[in-house]
Backbone as CSV, one residue per row, in Angstrom:
resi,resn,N_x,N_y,N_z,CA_x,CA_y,CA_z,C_x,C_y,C_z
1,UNK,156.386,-99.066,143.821,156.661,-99.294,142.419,157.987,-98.643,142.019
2,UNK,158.220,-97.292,142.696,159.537,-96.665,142.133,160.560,-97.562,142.681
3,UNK,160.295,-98.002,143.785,161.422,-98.260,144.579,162.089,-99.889,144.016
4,UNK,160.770,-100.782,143.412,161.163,-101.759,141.978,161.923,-101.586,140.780
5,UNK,161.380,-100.339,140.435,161.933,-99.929,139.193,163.459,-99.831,139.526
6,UNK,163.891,-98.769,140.537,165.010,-98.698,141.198,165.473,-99.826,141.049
7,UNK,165.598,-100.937,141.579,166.113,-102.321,141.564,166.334,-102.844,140.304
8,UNK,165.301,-102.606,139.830,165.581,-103.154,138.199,166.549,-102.387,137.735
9,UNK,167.120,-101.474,137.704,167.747,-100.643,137.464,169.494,-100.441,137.686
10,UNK,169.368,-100.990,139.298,170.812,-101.466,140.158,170.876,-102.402,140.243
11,UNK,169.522,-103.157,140.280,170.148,-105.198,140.769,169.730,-105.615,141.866
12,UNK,169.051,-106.156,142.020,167.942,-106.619,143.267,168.844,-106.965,144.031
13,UNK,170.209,-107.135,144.151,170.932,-107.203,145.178,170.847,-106.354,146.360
14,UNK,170.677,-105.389,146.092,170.524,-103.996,147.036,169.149,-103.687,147.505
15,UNK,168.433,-104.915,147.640,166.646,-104.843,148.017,167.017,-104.335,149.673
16,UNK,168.013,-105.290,150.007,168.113,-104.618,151.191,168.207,-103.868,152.185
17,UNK,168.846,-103.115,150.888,169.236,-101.208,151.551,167.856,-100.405,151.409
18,UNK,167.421,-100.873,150.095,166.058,-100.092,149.183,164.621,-100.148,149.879
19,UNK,164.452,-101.378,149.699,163.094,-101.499,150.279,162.674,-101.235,151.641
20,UNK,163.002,-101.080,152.521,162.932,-101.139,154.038,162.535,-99.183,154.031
21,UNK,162.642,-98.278,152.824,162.596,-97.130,152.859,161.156,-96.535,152.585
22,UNK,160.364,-98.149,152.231,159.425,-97.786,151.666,158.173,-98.249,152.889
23,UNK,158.843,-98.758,153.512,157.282,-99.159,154.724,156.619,-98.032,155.369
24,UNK,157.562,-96.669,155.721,156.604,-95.754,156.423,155.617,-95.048,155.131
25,UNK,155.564,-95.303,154.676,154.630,-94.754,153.326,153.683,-95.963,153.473
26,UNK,153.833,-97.155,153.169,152.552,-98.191,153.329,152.089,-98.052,154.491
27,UNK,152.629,-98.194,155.534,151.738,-98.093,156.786,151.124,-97.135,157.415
28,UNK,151.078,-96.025,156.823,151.036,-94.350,156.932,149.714,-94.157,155.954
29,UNK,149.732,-95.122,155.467,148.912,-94.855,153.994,147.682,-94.866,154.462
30,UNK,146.412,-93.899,153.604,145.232,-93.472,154.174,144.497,-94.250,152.880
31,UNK,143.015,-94.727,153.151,142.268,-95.320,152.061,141.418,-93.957,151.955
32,UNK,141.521,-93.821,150.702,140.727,-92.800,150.162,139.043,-93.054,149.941
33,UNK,138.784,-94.736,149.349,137.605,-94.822,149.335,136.688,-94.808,150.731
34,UNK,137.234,-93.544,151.935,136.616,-94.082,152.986,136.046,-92.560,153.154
35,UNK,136.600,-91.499,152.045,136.505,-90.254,152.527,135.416,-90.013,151.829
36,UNK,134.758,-88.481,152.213,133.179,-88.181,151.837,133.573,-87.922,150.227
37,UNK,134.059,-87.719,149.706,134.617,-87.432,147.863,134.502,-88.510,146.982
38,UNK,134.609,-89.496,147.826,134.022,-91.516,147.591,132.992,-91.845,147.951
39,UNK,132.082,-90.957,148.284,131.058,-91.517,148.985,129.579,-90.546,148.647
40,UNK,130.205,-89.378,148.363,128.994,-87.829,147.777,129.538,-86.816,146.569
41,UNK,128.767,-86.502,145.528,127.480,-87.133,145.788,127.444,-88.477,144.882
42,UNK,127.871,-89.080,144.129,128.389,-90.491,143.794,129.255,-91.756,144.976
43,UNK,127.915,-92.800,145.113,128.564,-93.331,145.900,129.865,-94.396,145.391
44,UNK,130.679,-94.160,144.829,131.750,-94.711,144.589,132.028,-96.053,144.816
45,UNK,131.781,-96.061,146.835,132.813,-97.285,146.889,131.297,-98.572,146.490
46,UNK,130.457,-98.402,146.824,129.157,-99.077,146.195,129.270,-99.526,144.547
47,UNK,129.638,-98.370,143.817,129.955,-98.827,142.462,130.992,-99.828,142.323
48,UNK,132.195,-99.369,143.316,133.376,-100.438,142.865,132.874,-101.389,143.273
49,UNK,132.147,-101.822,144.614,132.267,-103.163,145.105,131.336,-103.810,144.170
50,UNK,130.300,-103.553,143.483,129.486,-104.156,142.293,130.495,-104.414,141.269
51,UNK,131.243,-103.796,140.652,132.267,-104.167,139.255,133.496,-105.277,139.731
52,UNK,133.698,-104.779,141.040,134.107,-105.807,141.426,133.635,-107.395,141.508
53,UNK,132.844,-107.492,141.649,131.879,-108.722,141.821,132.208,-109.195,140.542
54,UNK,131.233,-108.292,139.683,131.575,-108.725,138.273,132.588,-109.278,137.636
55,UNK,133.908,-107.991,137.922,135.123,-108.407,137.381,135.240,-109.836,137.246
56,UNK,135.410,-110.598,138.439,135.461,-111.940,138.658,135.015,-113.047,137.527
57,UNK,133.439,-112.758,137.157,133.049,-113.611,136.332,133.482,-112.955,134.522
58,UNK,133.784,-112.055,134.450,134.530,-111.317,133.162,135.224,-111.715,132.720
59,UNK,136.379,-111.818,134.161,137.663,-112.321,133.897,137.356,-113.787,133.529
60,UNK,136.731,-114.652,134.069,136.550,-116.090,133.628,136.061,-116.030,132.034
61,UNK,134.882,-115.004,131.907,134.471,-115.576,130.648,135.184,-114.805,129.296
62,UNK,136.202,-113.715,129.499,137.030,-113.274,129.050,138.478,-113.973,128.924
63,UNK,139.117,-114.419,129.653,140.427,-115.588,129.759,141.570,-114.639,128.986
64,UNK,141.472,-113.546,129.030,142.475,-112.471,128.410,142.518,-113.130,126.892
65,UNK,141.970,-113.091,125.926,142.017,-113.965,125.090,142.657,-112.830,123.829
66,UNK,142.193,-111.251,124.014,142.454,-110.738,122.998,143.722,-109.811,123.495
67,UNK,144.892,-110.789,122.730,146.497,-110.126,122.760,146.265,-109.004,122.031
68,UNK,145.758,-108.537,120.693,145.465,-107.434,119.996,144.568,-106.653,120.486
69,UNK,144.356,-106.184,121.448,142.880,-105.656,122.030,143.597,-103.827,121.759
70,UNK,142.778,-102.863,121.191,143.025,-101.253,120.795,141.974,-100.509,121.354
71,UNK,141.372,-101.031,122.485,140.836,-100.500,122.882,140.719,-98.781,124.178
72,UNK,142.256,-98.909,124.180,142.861,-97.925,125.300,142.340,-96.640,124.975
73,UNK,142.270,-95.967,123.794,141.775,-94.413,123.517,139.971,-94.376,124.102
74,UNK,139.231,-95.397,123.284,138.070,-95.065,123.786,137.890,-95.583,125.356
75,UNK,138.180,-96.264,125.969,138.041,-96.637,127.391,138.976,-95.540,128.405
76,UNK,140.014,-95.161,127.696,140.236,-93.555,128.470,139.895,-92.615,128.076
77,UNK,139.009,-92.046,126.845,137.760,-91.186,126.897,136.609,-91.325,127.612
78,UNK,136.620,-92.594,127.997,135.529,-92.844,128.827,135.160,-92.686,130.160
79,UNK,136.373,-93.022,130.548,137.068,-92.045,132.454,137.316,-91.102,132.049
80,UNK,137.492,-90.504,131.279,138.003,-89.013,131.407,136.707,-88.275,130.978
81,UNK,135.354,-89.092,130.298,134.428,-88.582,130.244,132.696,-88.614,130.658
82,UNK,132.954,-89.913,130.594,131.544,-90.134,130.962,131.264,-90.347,132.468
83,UNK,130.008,-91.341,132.891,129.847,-90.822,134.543,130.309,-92.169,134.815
84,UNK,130.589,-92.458,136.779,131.332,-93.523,136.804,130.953,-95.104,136.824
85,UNK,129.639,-94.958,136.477,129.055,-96.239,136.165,129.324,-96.446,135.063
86,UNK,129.408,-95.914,134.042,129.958,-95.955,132.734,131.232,-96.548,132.899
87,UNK,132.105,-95.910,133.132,133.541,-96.112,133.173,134.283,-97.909,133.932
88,UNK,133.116,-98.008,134.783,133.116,-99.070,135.525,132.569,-100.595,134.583
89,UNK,131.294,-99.981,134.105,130.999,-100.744,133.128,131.864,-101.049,131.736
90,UNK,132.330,-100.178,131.294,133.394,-100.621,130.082,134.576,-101.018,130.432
91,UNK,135.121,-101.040,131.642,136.280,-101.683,131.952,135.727,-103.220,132.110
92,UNK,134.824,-103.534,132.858,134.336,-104.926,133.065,133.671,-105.318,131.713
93,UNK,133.097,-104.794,131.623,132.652,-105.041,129.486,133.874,-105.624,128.684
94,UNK,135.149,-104.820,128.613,136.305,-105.027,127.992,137.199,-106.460,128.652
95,UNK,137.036,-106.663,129.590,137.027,-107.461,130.505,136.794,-108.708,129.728
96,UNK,135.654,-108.605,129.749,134.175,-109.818,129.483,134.797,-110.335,127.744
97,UNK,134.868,-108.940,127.345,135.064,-109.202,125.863,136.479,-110.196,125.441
98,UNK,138.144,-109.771,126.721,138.968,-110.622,126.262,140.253,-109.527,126.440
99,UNK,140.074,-108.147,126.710,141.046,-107.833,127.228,142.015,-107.947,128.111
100,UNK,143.312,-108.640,127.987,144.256,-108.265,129.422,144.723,-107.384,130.273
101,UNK,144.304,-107.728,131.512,144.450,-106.966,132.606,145.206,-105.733,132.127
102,UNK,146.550,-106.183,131.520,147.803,-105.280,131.597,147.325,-104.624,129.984
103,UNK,146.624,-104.456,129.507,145.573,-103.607,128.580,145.272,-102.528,129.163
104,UNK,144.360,-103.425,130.732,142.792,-102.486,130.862,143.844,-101.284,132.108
105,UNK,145.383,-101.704,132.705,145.712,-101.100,133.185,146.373,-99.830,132.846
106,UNK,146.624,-100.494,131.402,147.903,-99.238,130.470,146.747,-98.668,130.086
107,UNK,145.463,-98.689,130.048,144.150,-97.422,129.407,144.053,-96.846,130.524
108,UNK,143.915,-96.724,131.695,143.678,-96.116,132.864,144.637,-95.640,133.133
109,UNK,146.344,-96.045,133.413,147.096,-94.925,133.090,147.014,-93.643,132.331
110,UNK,146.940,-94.129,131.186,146.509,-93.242,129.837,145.623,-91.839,130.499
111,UNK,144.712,-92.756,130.941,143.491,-91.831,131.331,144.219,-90.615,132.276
112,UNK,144.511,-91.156,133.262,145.531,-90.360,133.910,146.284,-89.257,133.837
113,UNK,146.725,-89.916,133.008,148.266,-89.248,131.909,147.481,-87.961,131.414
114,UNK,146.300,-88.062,130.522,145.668,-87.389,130.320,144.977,-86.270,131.016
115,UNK,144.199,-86.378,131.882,143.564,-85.319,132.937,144.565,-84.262,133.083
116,UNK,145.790,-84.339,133.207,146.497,-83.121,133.473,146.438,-82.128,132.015
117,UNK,146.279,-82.357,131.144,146.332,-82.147,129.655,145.288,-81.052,129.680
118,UNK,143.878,-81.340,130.421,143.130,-80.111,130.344,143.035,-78.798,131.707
119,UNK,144.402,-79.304,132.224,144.034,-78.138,133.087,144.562,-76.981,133.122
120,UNK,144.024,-75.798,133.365,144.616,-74.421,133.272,145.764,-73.863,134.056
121,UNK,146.694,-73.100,133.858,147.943,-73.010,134.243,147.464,-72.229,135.617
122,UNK,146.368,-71.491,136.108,146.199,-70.950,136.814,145.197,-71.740,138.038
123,UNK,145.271,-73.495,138.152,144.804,-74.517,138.949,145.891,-74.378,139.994
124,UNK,145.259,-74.644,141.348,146.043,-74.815,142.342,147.273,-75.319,142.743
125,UNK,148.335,-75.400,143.551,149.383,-76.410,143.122,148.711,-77.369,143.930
126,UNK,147.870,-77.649,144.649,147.155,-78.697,145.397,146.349,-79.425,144.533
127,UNK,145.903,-79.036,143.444,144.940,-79.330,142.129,146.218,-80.591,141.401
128,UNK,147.306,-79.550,141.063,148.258,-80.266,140.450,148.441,-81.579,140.450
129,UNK,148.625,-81.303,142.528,149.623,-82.207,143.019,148.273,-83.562,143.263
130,UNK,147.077,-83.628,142.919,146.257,-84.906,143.150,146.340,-85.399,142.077
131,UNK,146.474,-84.725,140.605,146.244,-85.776,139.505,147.715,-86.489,139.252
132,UNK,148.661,-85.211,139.865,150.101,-86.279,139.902,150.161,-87.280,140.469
133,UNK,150.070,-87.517,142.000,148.847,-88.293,142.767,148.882,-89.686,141.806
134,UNK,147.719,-89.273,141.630,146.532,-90.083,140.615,147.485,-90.573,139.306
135,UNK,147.953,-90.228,139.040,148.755,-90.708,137.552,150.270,-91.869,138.117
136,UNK,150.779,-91.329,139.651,151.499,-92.315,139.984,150.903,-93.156,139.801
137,UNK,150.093,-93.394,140.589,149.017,-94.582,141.762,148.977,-95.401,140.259
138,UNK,148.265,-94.932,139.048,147.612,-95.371,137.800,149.171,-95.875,137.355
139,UNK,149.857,-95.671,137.257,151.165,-96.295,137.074,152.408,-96.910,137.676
140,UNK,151.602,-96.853,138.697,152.298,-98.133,139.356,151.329,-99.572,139.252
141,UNK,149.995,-99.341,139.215,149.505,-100.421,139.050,149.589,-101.015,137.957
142,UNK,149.873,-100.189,136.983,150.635,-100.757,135.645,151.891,-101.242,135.670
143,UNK,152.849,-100.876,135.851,153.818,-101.595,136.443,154.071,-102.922,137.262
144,UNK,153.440,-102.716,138.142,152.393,-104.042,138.983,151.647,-105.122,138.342
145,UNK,150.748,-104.603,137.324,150.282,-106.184,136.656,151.228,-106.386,135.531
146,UNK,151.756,-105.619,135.157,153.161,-106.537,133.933,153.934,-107.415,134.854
147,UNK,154.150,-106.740,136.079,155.461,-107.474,136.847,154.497,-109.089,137.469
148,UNK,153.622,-108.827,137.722,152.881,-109.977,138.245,150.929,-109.937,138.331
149,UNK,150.368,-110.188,137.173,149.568,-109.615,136.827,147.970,-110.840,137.884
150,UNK,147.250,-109.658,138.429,146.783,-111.080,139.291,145.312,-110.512,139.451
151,UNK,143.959,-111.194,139.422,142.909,-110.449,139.842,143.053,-109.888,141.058
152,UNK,144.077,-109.876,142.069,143.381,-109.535,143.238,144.144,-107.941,143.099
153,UNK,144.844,-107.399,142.318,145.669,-106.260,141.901,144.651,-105.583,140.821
154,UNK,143.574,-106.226,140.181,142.592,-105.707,138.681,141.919,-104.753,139.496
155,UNK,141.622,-105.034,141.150,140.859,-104.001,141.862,141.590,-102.451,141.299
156,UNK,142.826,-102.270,141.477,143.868,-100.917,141.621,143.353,-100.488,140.118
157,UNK,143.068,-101.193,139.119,142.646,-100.914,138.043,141.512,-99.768,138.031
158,UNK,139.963,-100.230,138.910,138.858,-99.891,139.152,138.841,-98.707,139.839
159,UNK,139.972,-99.075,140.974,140.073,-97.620,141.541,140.675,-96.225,141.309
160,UNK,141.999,-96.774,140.398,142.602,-95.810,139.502,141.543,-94.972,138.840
161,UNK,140.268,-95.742,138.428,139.355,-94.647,136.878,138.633,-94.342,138.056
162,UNK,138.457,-94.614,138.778,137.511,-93.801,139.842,138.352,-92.584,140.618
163,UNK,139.410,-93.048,140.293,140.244,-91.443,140.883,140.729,-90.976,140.063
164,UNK,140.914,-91.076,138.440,140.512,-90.145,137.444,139.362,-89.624,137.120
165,UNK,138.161,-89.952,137.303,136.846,-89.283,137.641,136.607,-88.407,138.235
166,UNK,137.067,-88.531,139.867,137.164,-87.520,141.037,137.718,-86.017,140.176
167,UNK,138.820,-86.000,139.376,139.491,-85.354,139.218,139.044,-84.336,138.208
168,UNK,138.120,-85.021,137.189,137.149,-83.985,136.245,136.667,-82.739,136.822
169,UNK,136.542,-82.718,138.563,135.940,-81.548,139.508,136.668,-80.594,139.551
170,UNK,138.323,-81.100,138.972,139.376,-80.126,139.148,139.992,-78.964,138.271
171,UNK,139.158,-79.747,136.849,139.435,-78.728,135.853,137.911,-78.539,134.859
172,UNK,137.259,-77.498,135.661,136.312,-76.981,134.774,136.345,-75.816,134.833
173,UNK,136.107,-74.722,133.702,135.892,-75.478,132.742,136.917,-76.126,131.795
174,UNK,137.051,-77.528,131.381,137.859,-77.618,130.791,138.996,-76.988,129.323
175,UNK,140.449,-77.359,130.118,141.107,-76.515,129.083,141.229,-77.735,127.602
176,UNK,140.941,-76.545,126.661,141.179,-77.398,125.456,143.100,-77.902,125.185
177,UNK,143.191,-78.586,124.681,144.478,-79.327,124.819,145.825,-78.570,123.729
């Protein structure tokens, strides 16, 4: 995603020099939903692959219909608070209802954005460095469905609030803001 932005920036002329910098990072890249933190004691990747399912028929009976949709504060109180069936469920709910993708992605950023907000100055720099992590990842996939917005990318959506979830473990007790 940075390495797009970059381009947008200089001129896709220079994809050539740019992009080729970015493959040992994709192919290097580890799936997280495979590790025990995705799997105990919430089985995670079980939840996604159910909302996933769903998503599908949401998105049909939703058709992104609501351009005005304000739903971003309470659906990132909702990853940032409740448990992850919840969180899973109101994204596909919002879904269902008529939200666009590039909505349900800029609330999960948000969410993101947020989590660092309650943590104490005296958290690990390893603590730090996952919700930074986590707030890229959540914003690049935002970036990603504006630039080309597609169900098979709404997954990065699902997994983003599931790795703002993970992250609630990192700051308790929570700092007030």
């Amino acid at each position: 995603n940075k390495a797009c932005e970059l381009l947008d920036h200089i001129g896709w002329e220079h994809a050539a020099d740019i992009l080729p910098s970015v493959i040992p990072n994709i192919v290097n890249a580890q799936r997280m939903e495979e590790t025990s933190a995705w799997q105990h004691p919430v089985d995670l990747t079980l939840l996604l692959r159910e909302a996933n399912a769903e998503l599908d028929d949401a998105l049909s009976e939703g058709r992104e219909r609501k351009t005005d949709w304000r739903g971003h504060r309470a659906l990132a109180e909702t990853i940032l608070d409740e448990e992850p069936r919840d969180s899973l469920r109101a994204i596909v709910e919002a879904a269902r209802e008529g939200a666009p993708l590039t909505e349900l992605s800029a609330a999960v950023a948000y969410a993101a954005a947020r989590r660092p907000v309650h943590f104490h100055t005296s958290n690990e720099f390893a603590d730090w460095n996952t919700v930074h992590h986590t707030f890229t990842y959540c914003n690049a996939v935002d970036q990603a469905m504006r630039r080309a917005p597609s169900r098979e990318l709404a997954r990065g959506i699902l997994d983003g609030a599931m790795s703002v979830y993970l992250e609630r473990f990192l700051n308790v007790p929570r700092q007030p803001i």
